[in-house]
PDB file of C-alpha atoms in Angstrom:
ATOM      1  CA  UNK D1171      65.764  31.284  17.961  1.00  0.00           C
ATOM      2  CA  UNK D1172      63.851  28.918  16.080  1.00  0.00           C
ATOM      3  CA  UNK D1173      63.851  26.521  18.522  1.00  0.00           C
ATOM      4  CA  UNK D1174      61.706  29.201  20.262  1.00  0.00           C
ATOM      5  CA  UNK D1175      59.683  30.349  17.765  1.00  0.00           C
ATOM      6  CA  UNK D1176      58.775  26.461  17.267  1.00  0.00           C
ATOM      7  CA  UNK D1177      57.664  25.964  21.197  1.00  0.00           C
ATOM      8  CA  UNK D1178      55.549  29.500  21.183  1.00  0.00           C
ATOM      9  CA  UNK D1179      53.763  27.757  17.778  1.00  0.00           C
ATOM     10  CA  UNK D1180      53.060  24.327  19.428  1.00  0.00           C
ATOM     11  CA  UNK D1181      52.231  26.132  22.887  1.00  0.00           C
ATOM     12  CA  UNK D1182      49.738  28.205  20.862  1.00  0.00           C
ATOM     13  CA  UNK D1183      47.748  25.228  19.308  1.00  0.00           C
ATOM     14  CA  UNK D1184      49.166  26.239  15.619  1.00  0.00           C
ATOM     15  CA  UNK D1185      50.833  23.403  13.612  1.00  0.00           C
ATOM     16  CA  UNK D1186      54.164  24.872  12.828  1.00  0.00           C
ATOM     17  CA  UNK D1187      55.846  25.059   9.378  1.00  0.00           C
ATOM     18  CA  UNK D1188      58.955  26.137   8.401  1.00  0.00           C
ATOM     19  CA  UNK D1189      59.694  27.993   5.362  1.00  0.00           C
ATOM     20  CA  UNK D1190      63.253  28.880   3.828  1.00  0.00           C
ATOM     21  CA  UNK D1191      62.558  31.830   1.558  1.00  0.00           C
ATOM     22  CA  UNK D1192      65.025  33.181  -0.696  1.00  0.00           C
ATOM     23  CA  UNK D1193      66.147  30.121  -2.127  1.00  0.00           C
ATOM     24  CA  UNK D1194      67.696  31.736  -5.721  1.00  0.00           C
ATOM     25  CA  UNK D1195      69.725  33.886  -3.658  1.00  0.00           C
ATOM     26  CA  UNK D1196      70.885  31.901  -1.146  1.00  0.00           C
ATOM     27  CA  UNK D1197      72.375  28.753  -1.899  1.00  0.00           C
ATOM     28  CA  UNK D1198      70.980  25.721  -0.152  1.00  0.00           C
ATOM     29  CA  UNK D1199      74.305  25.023   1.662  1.00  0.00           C
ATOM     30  CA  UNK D1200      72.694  22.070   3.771  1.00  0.00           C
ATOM     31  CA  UNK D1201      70.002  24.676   5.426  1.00  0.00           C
ATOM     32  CA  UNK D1202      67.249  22.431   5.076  1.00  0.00           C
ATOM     33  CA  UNK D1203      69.402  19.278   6.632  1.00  0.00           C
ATOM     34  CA  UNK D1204      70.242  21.553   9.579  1.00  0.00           C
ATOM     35  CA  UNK D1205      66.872  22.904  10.105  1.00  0.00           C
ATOM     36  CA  UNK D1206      65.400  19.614   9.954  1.00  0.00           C
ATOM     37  CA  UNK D1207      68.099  18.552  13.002  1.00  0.00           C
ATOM     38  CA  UNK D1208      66.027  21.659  15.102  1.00  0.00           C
ATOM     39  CA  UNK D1209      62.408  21.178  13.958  1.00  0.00           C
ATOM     40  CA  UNK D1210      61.538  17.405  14.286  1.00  0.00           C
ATOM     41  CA  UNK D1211      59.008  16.047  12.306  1.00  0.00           C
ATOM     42  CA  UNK D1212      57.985  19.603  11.276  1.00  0.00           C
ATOM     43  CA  UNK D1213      57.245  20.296   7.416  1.00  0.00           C
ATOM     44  CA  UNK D1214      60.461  22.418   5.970  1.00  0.00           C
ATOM     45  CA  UNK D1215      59.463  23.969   2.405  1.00  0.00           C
ATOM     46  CA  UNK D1216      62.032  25.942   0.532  1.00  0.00           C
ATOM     47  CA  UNK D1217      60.698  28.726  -1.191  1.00  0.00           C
ATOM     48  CA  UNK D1218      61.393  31.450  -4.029  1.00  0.00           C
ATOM     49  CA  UNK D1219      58.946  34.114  -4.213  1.00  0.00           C
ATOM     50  CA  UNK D1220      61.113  35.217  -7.714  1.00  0.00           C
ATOM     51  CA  UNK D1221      61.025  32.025  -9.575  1.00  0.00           C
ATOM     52  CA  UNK D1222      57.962  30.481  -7.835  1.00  0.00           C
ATOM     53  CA  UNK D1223      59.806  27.650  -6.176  1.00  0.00           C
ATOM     54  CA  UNK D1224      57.676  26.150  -3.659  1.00  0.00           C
ATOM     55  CA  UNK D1225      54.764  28.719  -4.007  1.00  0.00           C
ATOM     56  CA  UNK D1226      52.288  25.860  -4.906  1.00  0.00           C
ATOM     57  CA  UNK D1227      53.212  23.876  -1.527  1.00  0.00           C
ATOM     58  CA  UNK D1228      52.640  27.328   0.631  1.00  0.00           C
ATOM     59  CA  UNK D1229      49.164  27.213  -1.338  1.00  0.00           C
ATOM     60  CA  UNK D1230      48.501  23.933  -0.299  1.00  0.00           C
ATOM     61  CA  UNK D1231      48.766  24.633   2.952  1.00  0.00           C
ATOM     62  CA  UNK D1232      46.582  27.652   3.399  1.00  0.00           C
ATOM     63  CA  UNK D1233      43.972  25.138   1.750  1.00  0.00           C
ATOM     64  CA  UNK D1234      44.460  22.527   3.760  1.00  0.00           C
ATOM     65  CA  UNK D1235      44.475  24.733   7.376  1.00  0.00           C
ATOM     66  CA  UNK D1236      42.446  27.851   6.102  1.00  0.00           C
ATOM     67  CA  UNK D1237      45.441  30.360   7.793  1.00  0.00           C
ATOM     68  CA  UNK D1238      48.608  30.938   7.233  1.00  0.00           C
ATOM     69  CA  UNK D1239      50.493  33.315   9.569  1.00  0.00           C
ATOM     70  CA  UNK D1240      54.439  34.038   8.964  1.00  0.00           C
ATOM     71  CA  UNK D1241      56.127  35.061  11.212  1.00  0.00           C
ATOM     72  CA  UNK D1242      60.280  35.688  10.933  1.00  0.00           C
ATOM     73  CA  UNK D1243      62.807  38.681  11.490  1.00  0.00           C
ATOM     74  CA  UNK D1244      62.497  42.082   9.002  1.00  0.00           C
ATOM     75  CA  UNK D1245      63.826  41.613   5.692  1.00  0.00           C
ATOM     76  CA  UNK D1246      63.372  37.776   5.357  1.00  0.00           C
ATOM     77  CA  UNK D1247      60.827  38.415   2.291  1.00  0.00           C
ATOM     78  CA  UNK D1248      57.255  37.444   4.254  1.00  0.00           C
ATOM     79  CA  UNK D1249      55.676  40.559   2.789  1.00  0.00           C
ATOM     80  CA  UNK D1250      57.211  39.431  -0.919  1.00  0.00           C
ATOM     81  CA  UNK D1251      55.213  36.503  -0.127  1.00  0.00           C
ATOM     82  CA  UNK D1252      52.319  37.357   0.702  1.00  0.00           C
ATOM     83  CA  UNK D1253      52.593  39.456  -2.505  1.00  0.00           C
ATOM     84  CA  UNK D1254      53.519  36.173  -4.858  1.00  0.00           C
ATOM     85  CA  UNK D1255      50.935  34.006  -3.497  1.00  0.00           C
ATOM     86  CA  UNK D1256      48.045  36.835  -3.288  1.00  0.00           C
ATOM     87  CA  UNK D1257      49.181  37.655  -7.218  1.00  0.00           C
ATOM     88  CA  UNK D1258      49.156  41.234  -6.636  1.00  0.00           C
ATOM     89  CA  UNK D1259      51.222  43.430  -4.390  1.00  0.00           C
ATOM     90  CA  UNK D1260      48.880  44.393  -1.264  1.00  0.00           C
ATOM     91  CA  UNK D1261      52.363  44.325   0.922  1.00  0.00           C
ATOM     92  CA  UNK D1262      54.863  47.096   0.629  1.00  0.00           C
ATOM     93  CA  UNK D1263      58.708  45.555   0.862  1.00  0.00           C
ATOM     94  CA  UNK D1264      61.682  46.973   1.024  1.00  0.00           C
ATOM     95  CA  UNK D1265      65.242  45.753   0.136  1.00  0.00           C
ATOM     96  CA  UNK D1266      67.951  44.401   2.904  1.00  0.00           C
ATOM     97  CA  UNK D1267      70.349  47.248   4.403  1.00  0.00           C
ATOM     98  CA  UNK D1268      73.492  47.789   3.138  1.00  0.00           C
ATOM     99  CA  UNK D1269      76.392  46.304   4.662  1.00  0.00           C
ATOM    100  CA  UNK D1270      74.752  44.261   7.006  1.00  0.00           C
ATOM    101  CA  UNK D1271      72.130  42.186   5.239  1.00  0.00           C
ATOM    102  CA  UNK D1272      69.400  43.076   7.531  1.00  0.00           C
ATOM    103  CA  UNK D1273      65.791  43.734   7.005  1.00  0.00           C
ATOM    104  CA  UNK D1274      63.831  47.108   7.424  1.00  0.00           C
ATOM    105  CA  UNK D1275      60.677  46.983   8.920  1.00  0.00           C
ATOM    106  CA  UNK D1276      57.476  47.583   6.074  1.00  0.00           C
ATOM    107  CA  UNK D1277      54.777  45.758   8.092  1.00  0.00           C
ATOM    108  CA  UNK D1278      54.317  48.057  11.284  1.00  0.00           C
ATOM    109  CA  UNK D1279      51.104  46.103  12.419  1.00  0.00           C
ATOM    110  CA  UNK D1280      49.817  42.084  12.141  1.00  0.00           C
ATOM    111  CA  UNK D1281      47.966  42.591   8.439  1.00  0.00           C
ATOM    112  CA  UNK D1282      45.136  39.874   7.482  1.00  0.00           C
ATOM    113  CA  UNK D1283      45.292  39.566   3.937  1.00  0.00           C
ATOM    114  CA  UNK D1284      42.701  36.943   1.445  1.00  0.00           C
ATOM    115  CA  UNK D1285      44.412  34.324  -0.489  1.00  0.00           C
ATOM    116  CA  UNK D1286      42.193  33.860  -4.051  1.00  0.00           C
ATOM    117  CA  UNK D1287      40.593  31.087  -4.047  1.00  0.00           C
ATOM    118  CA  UNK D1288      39.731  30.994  -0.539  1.00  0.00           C
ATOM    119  CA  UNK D1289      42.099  31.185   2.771  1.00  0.00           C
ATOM    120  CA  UNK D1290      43.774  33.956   5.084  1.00  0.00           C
ATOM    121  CA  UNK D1291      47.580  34.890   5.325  1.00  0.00           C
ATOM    122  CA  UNK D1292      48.230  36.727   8.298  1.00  0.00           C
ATOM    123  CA  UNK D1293      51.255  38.950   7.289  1.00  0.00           C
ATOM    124  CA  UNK D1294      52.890  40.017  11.266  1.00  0.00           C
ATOM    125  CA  UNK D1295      55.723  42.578  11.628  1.00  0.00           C
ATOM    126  CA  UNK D1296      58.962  41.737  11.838  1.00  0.00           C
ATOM    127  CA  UNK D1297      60.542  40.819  15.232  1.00  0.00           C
ATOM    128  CA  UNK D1298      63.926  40.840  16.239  1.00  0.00           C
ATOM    129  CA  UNK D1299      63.730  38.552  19.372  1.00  0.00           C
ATOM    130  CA  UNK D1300      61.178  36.443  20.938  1.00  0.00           C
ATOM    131  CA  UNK D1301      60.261  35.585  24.039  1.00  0.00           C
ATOM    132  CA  UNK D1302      58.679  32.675  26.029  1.00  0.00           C
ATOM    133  CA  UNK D1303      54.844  33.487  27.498  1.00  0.00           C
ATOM    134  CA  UNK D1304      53.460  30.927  29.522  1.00  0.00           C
ATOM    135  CA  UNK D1305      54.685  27.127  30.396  1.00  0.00           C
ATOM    136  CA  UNK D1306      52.675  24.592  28.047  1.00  0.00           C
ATOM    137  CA  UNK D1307      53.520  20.822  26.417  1.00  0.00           C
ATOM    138  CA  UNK D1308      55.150  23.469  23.421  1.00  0.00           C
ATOM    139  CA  UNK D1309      58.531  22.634  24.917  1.00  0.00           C
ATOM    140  CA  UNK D1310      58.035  18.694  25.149  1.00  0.00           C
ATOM    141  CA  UNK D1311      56.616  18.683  21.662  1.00  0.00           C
ATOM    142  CA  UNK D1312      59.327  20.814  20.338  1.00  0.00           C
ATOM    143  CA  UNK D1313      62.627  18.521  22.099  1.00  0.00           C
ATOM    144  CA  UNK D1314      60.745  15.572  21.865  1.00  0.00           C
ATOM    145  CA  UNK D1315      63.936  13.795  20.843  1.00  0.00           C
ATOM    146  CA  UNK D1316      65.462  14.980  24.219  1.00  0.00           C
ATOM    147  CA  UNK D1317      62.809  14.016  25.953  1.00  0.00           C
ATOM    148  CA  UNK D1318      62.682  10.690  25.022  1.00  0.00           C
ATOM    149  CA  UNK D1319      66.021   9.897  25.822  1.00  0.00           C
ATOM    150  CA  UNK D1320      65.361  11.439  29.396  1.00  0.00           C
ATOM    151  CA  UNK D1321      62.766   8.803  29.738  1.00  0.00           C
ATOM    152  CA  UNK D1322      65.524   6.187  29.880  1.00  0.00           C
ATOM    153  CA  UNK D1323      68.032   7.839  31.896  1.00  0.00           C
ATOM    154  CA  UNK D1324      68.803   5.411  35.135  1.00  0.00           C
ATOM    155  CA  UNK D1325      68.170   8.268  37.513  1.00  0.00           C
ATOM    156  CA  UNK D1326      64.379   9.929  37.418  1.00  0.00           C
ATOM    157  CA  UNK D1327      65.983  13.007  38.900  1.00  0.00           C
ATOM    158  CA  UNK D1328      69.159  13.004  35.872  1.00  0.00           C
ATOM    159  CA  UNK D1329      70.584  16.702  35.467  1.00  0.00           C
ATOM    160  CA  UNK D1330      72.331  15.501  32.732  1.00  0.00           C
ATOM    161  CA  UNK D1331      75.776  16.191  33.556  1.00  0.00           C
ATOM    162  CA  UNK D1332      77.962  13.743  34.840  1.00  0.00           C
ATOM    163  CA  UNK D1333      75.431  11.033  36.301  1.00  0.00           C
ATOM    164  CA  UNK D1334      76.365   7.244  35.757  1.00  0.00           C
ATOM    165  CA  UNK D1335      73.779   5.915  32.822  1.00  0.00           C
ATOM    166  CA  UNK D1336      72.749   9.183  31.561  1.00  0.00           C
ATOM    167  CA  UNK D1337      70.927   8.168  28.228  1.00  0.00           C
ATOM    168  CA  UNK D1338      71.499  12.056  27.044  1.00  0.00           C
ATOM    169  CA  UNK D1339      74.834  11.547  27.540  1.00  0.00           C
ATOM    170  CA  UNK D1340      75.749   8.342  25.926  1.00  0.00           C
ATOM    171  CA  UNK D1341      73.935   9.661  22.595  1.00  0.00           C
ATOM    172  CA  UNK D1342      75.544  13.204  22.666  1.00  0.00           C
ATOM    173  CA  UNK D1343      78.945  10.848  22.789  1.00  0.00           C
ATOM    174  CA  UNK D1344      77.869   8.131  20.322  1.00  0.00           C
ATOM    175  CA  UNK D1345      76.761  11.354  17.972  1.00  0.00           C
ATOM    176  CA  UNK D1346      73.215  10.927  17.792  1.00  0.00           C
ATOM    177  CA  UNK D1347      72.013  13.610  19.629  1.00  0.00           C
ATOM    178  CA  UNK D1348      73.884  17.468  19.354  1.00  0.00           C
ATOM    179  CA  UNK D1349      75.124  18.797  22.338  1.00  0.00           C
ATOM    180  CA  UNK D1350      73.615  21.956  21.390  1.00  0.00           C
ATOM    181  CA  UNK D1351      70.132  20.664  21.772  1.00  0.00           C
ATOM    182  CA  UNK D1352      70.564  19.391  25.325  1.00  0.00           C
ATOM    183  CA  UNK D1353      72.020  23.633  25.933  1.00  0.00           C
ATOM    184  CA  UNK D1354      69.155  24.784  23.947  1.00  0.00           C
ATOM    185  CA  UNK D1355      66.232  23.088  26.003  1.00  0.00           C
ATOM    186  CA  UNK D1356      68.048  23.805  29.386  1.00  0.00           C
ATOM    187  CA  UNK D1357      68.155  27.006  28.271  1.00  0.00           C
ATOM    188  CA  UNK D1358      64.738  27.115  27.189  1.00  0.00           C
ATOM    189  CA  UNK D1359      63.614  25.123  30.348  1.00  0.00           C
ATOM    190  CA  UNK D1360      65.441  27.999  32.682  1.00  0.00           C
ATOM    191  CA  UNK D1361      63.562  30.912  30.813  1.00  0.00           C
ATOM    192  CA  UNK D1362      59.944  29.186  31.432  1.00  0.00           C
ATOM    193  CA  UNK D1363      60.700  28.566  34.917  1.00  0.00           C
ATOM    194  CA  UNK D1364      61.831  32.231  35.506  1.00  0.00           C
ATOM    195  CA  UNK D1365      58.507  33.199  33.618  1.00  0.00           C
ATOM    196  CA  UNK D1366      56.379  31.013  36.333  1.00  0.00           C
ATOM    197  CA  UNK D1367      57.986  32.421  39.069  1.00  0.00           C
ATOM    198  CA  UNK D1368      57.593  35.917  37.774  1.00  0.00           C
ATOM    199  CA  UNK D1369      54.162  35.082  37.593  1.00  0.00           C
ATOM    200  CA  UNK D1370      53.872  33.977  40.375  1.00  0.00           C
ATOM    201  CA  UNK D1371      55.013  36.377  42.284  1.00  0.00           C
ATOM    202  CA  UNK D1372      52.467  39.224  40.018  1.00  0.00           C
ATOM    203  CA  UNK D1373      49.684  37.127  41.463  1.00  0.00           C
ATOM    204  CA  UNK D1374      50.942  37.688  44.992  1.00  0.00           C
ATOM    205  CA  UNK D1375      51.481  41.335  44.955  1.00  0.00           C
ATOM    206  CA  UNK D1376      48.124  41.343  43.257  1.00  0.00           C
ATOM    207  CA  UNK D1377      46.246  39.236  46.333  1.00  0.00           C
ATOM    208  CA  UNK D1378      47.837  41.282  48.751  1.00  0.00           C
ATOM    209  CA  UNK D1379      47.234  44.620  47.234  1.00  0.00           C
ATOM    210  CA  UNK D1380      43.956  44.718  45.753  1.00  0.00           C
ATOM    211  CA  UNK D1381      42.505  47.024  43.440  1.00  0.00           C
ATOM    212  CA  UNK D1382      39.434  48.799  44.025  1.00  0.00           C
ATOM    213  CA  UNK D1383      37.457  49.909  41.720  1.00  0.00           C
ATOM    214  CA  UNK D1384      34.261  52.436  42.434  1.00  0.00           C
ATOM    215  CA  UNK D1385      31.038  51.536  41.227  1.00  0.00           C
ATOM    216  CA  UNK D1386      29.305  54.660  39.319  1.00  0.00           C
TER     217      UNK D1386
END
């Protein structure tokens, strides 16, 4: 999922950051490490909107880009927040279900709040699943690791299975590179394409079956 969200931020023009809230409940555990394996060379900033930890770097940022917008799944605390780094509580939260841990929805609609001090949070509900739009250089920017190792593959045309001198290979074998990256972008890389074509196709049905619309 992140892996998505990060292509969908790049694709968009934003500059993506990645923010670990929660961190006096949830122990770090190596989260950051493994997050920092997904999002390459992408700021990670692990926050506690109870004690404060990491509030001052979020502030730095909305200084430093003018916007902030969070996005993330219900009950991940981007409301709390907005709350902490606002001062006040313009956000209405809600605690995690019982049982299962997950969130409830209290933002219904994208919010734009002010940050004091100059700035804009944009505080968006919470989604359960993301999907892939249009095909940009989001994907590239977001696997550029895997990328770069297709450049030196001995075949141009490398599917990156059993090919002799497959670069991907030889550094998912020597343990540089996690197998679950190379599944991730073919995934990824499958879901665009069926996008295009889906596209495509809309565009035909809408050449050959015009609309017209009366003039008044």
């Amino acid at each position: 999922r992140l892996e998505r969200e990060l292509v969908l931020a790049f694709d968009s023009g934003a500059q993506p950051v990645v923010i670990l809230t929660k961190s006096d409940a949830v122990p770090d555990g190596g989260a950051v490490e493994a997050v920092a394996h997904v999002a390459l060379e992408v700021p990670v900033l692990v926050v506690s909107s109870r004690t404060g930890e990491g509030i001052d770097a979020v502030r730095a940022l909305i200084v430093d880009h003018g916007t902030l917008a969070l996005l993330g799944a219900s009950g991940v605390g981007k409301s709390t927040l907005v709350n902490r780094l606002v001062g006040h509580n313009v956000q209405r939260t809600a605690a995690v279900r019982e049982g299962d841990d997950r969130g409830r929805h209290t933002t219904s609609a994208a919010e734009l709040v002010a940050v004091p001090g100059g700035g804009w949070l944009i505080d968006t509900p919470g989604l359960r699943a993301v999907s892939l739009w249009s095909s940009g250089h989001g994907i590239e920017r977001a696997f550029a690791d895997v990328f770069d190792l297709m450049d030196r593959c001995r075949f141009r045309n490398c599917k990156h299975g059993d090919e002799p001198d497959c670069a991907v290979l030889a550094a998912i074998t020597a343990g540089s590179l996690r197998p679950e990256r190379l599944v991730s972008l073919k995934r990824l890389v499958a879901e665009e394409a069926a996008i295009e074509q889906e596209q495509r196709e809309r565009t035909k049905d809408a050449d050959r079956h015009p609309r017209h619309h009366r003039i008044p």
